Structure formats: C-alpha cells, structure tokens
CSV table of N, CA and C in Angstrom, one decimal:
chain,number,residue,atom,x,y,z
A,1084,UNK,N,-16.1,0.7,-12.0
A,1084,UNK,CA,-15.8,1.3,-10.7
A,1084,UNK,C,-16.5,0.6,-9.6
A,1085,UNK,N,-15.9,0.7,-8.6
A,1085,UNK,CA,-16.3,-0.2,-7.0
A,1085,UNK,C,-16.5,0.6,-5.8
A,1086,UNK,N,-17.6,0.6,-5.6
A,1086,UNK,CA,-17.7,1.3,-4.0
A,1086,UNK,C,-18.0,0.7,-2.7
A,1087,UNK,N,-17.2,1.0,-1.9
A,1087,UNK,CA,-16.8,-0.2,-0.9
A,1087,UNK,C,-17.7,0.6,0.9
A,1088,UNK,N,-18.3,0.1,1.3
A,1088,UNK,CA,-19.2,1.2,2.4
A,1088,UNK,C,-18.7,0.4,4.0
A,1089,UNK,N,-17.9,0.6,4.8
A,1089,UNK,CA,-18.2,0.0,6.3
A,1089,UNK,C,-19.1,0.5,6.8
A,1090,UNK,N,-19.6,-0.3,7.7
A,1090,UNK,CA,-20.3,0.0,8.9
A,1090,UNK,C,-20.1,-0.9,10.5
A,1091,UNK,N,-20.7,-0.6,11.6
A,1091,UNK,CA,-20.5,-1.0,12.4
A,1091,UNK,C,-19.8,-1.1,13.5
A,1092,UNK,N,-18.9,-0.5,12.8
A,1092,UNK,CA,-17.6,0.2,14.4
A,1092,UNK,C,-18.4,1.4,15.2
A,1093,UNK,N,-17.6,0.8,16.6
A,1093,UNK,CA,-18.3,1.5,17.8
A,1093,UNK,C,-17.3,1.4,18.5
A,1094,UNK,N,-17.8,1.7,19.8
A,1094,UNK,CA,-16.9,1.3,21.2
A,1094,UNK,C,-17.0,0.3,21.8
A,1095,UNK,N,-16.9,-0.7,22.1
A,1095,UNK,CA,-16.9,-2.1,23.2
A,1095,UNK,C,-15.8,-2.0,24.1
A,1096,UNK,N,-15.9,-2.5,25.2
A,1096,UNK,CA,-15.3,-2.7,26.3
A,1096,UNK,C,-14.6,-4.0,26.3
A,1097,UNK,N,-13.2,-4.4,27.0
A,1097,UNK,CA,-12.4,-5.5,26.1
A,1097,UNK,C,-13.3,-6.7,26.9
A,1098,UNK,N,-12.7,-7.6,25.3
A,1098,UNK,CA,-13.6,-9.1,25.9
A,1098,UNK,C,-14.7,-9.0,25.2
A,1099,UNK,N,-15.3,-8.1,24.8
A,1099,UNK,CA,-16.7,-8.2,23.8
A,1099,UNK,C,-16.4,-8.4,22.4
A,1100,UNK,N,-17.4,-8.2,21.9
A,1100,UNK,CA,-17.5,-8.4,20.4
A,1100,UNK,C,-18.1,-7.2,19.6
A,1101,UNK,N,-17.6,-6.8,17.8
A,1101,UNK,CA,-18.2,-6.3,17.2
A,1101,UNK,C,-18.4,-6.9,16.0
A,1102,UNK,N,-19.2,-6.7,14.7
A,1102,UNK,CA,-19.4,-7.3,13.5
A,1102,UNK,C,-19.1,-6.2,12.7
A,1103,UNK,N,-18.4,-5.5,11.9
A,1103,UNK,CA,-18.2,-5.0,10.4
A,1103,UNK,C,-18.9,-5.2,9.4
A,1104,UNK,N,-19.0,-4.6,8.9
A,1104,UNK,CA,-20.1,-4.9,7.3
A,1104,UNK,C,-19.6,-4.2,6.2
A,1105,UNK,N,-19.0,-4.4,5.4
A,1105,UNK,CA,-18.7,-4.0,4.0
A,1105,UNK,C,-19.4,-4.1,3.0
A,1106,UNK,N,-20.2,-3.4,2.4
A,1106,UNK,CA,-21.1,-3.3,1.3
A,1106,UNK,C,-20.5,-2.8,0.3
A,1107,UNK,N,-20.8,-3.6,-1.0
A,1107,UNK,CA,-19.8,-3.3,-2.3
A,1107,UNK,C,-20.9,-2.6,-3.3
A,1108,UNK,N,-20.7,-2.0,-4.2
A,1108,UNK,CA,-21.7,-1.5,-5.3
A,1108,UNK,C,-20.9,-1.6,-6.5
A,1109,UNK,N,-21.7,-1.2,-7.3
A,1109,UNK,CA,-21.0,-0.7,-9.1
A,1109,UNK,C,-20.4,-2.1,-9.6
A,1110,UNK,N,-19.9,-1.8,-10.3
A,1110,UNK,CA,-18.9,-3.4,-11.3
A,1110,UNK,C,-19.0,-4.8,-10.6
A,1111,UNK,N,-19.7,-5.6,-10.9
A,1111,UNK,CA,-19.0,-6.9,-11.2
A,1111,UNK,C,-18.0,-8.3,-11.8
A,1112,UNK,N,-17.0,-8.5,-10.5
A,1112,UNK,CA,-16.4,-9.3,-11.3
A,1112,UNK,C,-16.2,-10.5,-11.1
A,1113,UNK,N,-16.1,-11.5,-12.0
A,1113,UNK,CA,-16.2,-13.1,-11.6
A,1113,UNK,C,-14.6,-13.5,-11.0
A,1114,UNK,N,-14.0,-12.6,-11.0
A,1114,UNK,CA,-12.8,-13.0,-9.7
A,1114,UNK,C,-12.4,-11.8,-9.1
A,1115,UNK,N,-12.2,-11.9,-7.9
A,1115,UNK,CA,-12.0,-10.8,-6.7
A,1115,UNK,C,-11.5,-11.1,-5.6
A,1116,UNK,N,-10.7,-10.3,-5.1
A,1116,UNK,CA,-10.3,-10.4,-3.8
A,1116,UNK,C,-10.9,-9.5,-2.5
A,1117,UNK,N,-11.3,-9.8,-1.4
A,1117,UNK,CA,-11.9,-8.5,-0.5
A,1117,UNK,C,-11.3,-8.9,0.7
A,1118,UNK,N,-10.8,-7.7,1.4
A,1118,UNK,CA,-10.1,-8.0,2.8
A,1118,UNK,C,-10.1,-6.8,3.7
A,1119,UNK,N,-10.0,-6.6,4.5
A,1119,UNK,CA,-10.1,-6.0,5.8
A,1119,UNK,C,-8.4,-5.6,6.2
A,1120,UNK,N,-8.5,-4.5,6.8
A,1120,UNK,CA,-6.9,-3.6,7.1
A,1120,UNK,C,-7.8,-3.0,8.7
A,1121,UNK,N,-6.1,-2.5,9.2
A,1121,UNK,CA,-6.7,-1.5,9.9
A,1121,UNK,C,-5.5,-1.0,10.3
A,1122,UNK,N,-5.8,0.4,10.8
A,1122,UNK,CA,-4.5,1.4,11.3
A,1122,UNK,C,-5.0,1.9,12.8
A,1123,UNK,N,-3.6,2.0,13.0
A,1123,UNK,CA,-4.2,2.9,14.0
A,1123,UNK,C,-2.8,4.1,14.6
A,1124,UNK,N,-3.1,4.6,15.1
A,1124,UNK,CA,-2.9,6.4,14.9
A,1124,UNK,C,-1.0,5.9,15.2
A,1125,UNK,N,-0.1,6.5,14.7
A,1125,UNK,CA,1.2,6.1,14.7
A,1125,UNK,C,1.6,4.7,14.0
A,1126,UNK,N,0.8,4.0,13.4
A,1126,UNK,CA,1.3,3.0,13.4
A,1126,UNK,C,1.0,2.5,11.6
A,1127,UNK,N,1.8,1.3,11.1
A,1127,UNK,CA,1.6,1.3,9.9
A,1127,UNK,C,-0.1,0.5,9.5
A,1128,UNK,N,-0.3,0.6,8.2
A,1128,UNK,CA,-1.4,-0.4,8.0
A,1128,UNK,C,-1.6,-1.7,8.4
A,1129,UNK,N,-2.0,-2.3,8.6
A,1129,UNK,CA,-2.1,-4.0,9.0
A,1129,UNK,C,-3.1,-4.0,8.2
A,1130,UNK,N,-2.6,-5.6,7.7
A,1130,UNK,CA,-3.5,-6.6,7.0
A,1130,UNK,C,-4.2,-7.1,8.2
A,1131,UNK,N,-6.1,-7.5,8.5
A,1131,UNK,CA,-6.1,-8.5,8.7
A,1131,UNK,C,-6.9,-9.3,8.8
A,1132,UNK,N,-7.1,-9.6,7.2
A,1132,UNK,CA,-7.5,-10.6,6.9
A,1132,UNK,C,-8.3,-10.7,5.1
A,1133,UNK,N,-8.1,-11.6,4.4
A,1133,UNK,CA,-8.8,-11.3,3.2
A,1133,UNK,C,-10.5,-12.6,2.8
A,1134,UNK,N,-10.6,-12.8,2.0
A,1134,UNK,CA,-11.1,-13.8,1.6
A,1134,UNK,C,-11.6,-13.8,0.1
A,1135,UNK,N,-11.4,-15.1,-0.4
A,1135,UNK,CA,-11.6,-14.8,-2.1
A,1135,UNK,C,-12.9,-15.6,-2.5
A,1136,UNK,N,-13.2,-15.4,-3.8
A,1136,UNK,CA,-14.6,-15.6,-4.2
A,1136,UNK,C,-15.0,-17.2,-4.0
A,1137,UNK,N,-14.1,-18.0,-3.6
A,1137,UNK,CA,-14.3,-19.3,-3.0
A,1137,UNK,C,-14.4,-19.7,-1.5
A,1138,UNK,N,-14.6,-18.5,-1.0
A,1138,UNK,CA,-15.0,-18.4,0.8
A,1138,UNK,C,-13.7,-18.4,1.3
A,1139,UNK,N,-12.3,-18.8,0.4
A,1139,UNK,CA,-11.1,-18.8,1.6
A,1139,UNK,C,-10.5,-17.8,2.2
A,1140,UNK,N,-10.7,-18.3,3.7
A,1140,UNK,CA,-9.6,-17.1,4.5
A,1140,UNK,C,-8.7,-17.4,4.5
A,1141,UNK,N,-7.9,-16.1,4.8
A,1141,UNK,CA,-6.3,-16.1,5.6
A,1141,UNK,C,-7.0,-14.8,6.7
A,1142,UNK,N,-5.5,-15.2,7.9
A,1142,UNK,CA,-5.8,-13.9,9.0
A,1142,UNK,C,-4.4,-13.6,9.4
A,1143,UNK,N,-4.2,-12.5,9.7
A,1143,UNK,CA,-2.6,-11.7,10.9
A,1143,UNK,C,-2.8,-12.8,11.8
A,1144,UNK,N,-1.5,-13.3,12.5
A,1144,UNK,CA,-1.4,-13.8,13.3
A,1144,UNK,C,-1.9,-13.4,14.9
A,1145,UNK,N,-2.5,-11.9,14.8
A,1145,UNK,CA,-2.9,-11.1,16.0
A,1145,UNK,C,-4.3,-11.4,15.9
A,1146,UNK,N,-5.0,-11.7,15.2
A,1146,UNK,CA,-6.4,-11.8,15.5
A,1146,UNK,C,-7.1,-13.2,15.1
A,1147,UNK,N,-6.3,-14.1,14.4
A,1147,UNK,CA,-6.5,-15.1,13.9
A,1147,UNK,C,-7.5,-16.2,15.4
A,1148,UNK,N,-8.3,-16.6,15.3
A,1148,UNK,CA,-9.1,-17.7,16.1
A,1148,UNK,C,-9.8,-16.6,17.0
A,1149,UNK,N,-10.0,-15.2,16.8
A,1149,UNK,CA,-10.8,-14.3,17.5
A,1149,UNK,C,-11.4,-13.8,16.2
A,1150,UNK,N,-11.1,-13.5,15.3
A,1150,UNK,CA,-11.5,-12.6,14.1
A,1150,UNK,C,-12.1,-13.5,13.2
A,1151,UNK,N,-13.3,-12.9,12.1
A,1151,UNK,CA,-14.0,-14.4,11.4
A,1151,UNK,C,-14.3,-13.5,10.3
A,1152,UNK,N,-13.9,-13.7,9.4
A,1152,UNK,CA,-14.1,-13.0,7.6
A,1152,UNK,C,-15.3,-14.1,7.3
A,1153,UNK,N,-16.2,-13.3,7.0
A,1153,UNK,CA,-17.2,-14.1,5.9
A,1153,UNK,C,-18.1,-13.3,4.6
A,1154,UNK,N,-18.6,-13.8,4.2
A,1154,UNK,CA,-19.7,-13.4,3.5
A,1154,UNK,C,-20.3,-14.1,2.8
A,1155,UNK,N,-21.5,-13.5,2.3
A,1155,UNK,CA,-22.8,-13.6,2.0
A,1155,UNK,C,-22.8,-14.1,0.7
A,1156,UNK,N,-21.8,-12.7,-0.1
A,1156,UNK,CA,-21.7,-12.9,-2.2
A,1156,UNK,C,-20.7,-11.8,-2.1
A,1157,UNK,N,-20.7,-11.7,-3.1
A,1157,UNK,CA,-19.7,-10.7,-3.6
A,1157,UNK,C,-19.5,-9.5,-3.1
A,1158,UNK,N,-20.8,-9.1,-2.8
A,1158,UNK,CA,-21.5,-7.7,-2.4
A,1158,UNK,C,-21.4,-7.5,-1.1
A,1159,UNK,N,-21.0,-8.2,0.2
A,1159,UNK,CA,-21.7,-8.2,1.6
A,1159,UNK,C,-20.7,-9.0,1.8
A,1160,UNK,N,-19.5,-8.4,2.9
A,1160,UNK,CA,-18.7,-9.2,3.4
A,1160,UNK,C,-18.3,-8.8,5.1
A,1161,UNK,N,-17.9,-9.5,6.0
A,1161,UNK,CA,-18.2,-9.2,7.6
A,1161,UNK,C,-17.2,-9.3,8.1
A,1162,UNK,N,-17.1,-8.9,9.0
A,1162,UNK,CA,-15.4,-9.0,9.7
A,1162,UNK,C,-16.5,-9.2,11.3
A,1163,UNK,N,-16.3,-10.4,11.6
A,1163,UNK,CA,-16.9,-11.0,13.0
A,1163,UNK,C,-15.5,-10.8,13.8
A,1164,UNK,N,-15.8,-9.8,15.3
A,1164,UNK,CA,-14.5,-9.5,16.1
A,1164,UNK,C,-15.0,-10.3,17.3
A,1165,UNK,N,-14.4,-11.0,17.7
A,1165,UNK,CA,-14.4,-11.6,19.2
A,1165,UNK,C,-13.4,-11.5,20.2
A,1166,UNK,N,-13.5,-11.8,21.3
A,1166,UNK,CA,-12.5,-11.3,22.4
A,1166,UNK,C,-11.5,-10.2,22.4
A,1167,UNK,N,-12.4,-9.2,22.0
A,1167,UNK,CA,-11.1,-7.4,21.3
A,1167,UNK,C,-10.6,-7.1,22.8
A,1168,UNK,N,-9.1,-7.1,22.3
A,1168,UNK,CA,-8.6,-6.2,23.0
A,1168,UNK,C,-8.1,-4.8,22.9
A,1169,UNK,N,-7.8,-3.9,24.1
A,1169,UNK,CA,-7.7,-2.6,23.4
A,1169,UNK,C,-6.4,-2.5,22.4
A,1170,UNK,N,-5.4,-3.2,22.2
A,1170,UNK,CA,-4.8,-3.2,21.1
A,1170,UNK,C,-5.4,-3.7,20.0
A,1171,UNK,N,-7.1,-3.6,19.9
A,1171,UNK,CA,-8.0,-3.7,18.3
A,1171,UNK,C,-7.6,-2.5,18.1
A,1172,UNK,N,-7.8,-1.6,18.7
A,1172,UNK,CA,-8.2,-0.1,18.4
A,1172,UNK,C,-8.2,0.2,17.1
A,1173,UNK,N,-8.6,0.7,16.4
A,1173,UNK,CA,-8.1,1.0,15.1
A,1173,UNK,C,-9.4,1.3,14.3
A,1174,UNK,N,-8.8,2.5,13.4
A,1174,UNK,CA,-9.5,2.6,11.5
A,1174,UNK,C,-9.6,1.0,10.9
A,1175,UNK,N,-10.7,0.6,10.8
A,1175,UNK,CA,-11.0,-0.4,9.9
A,1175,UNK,C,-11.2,-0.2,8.8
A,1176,UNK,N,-10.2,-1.0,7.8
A,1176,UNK,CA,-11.3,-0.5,5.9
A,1176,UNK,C,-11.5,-1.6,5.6
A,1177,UNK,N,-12.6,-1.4,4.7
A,1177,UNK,CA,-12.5,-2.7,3.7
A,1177,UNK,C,-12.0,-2.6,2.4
A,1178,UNK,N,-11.6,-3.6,1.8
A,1178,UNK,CA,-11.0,-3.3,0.4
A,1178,UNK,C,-11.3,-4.1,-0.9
A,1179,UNK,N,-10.9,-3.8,-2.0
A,1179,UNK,CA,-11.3,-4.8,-2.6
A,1179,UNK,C,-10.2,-4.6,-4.3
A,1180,UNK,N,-10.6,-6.2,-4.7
A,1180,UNK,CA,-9.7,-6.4,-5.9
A,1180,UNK,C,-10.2,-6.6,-7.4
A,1181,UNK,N,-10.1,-6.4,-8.2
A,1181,UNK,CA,-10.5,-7.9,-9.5
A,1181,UNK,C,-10.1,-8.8,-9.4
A,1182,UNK,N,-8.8,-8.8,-9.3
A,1182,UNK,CA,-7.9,-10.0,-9.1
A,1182,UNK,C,-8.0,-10.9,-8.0
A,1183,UNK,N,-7.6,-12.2,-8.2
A,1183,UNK,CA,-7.4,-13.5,-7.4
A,1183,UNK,C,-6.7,-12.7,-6.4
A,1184,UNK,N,-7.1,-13.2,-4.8
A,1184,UNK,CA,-6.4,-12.8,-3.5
A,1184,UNK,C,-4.3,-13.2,-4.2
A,1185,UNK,N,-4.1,-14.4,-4.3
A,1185,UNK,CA,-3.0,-14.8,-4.4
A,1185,UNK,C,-1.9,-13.7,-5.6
A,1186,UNK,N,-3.0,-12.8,-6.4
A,1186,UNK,CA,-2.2,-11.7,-6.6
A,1186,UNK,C,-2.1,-10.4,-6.5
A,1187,UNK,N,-2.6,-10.2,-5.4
A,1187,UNK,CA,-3.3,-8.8,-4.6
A,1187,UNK,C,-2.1,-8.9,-3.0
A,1188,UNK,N,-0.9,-7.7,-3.9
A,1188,UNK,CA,-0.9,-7.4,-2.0
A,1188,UNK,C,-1.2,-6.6,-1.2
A,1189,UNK,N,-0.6,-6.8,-0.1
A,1189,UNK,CA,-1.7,-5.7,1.2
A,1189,UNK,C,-1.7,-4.6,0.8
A,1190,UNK,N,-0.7,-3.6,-0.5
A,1190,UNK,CA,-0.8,-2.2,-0.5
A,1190,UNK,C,-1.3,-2.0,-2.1
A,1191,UNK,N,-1.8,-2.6,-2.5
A,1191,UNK,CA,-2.3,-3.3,-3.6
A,1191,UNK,C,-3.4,-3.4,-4.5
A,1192,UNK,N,-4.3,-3.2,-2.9
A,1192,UNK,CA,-5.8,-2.8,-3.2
A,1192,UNK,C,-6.3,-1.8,-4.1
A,1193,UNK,N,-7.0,-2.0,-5.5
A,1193,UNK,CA,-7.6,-1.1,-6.1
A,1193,UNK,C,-8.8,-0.2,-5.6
A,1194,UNK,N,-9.5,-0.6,-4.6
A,1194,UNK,CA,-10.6,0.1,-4.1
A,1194,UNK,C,-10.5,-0.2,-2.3
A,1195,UNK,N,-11.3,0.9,-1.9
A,1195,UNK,CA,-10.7,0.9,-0.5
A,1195,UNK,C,-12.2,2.0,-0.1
A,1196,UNK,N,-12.3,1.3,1.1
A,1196,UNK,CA,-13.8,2.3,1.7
A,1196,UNK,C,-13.3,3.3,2.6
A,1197,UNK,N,-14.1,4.1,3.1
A,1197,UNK,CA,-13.8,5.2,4.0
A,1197,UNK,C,-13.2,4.7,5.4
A,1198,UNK,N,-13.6,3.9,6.0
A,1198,UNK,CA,-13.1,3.7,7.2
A,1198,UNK,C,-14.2,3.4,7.8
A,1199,UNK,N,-14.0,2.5,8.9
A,1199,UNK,CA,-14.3,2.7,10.3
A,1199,UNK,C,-13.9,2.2,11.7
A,1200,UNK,N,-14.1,2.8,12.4
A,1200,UNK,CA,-13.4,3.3,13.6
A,1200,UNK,C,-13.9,2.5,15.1
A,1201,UNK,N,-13.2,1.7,15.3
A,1201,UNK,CA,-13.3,0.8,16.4
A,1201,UNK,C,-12.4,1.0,17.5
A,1202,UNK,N,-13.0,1.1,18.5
A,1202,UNK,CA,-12.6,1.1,20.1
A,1202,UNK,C,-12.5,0.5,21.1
A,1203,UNK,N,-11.8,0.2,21.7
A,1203,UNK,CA,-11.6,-1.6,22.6
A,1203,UNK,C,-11.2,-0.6,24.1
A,1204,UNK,N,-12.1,-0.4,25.4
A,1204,UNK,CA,-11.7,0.2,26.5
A,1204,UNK,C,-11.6,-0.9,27.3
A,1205,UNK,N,-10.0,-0.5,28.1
A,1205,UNK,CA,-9.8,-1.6,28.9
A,1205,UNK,C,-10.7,-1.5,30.0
C-alpha cells in the first residue's frame, strides 16, 4: 500500500509562485509513475504533469515552461508553479503508479493523495 501526502497550496496573487510537495510512504517499487492532476469546481480533472523513476517529464500544454515536476527519490516529489494565473485555481493531487508512466493513464492512477487547494487572485 502507498500513501501519498500534499502540501503547500495556499493563496498567491497572479504572477507569483507556489511549490507543492508530495510525500510518499509504505511500499516500494523499483518502477513507478508519480504525477500531479488538478480540478477545479465544474470542471473535469486535468493532467498536469507526470515524471518517472528516470527524472522524465511530460506537461498540459497550459502550464508547460511555467510549471516544473521534480524530485528528490521516489519518496519526495514537487510541482514548482511559476507565473500562476487565476485560471491555476484548483484542487491539486498527487498520484502515483507501480507501473512505467508510458502505461499509466490520467484516470489510471492506483493511489491518489487528499488534495490540495491552490488559489491564484487576480
């Protein structure tokens, strides 16, 4: 079993920045996928963005060259936000896989954290 923890969502004013933090616990696996979603109220889930146990990202074309997926290890992964605008707004999760990203899709995810909650005021 996998437990997946965000932190870090707040309120920023647009044009700023926030950092996310996903902390993983329980099972390790020597292949994995972990990626970042986010909703927001009316609207469907968005992907945006994953990265696999070899550092590679992908990103949504809405946040791509503002938004920065990294991490640490397996355990500790970041969602770096830059230039948010208030269409960031949104429930942020983090998620995660066993499986290679390339066989994990967006609705796909085995494990999935509580949320959290980001706010972008114009």
């Amino acid at each position: 079993q996998v437990q997946l923890v965000e932190s870090g969502g707040g309120s920023v004013q647009a044009g700023g920045s926030l950092r996310l933090s996903c902390a993983r616990s329980g099972a390790t696996y020597s292949n994995y996928c972990m990626g970042w979603f986010r909703q927001a109220p009316g609207k469907e889930r968005e992907g945006v963005g994953r990265i696999d146990r070899d550092g590679r990202t992908t990103y949504a074309d809405s946040v791509k060259g503002r938004f920065t997926i990294s991490q640490a290890n397996a355990k500790n992964m970041y969602l770096q936000m830059n230039s948010l605008r208030p269409e960031d707004t949104a429930m942020y999760y983090c998620a995660a896989d066993r499986r290679p990203c390339l066989w994990v899709g967006f609705d796909d995810f085995g494990y999935w954290g509580q949320g959290t909650q980001v706010t972008v005021s114009s």
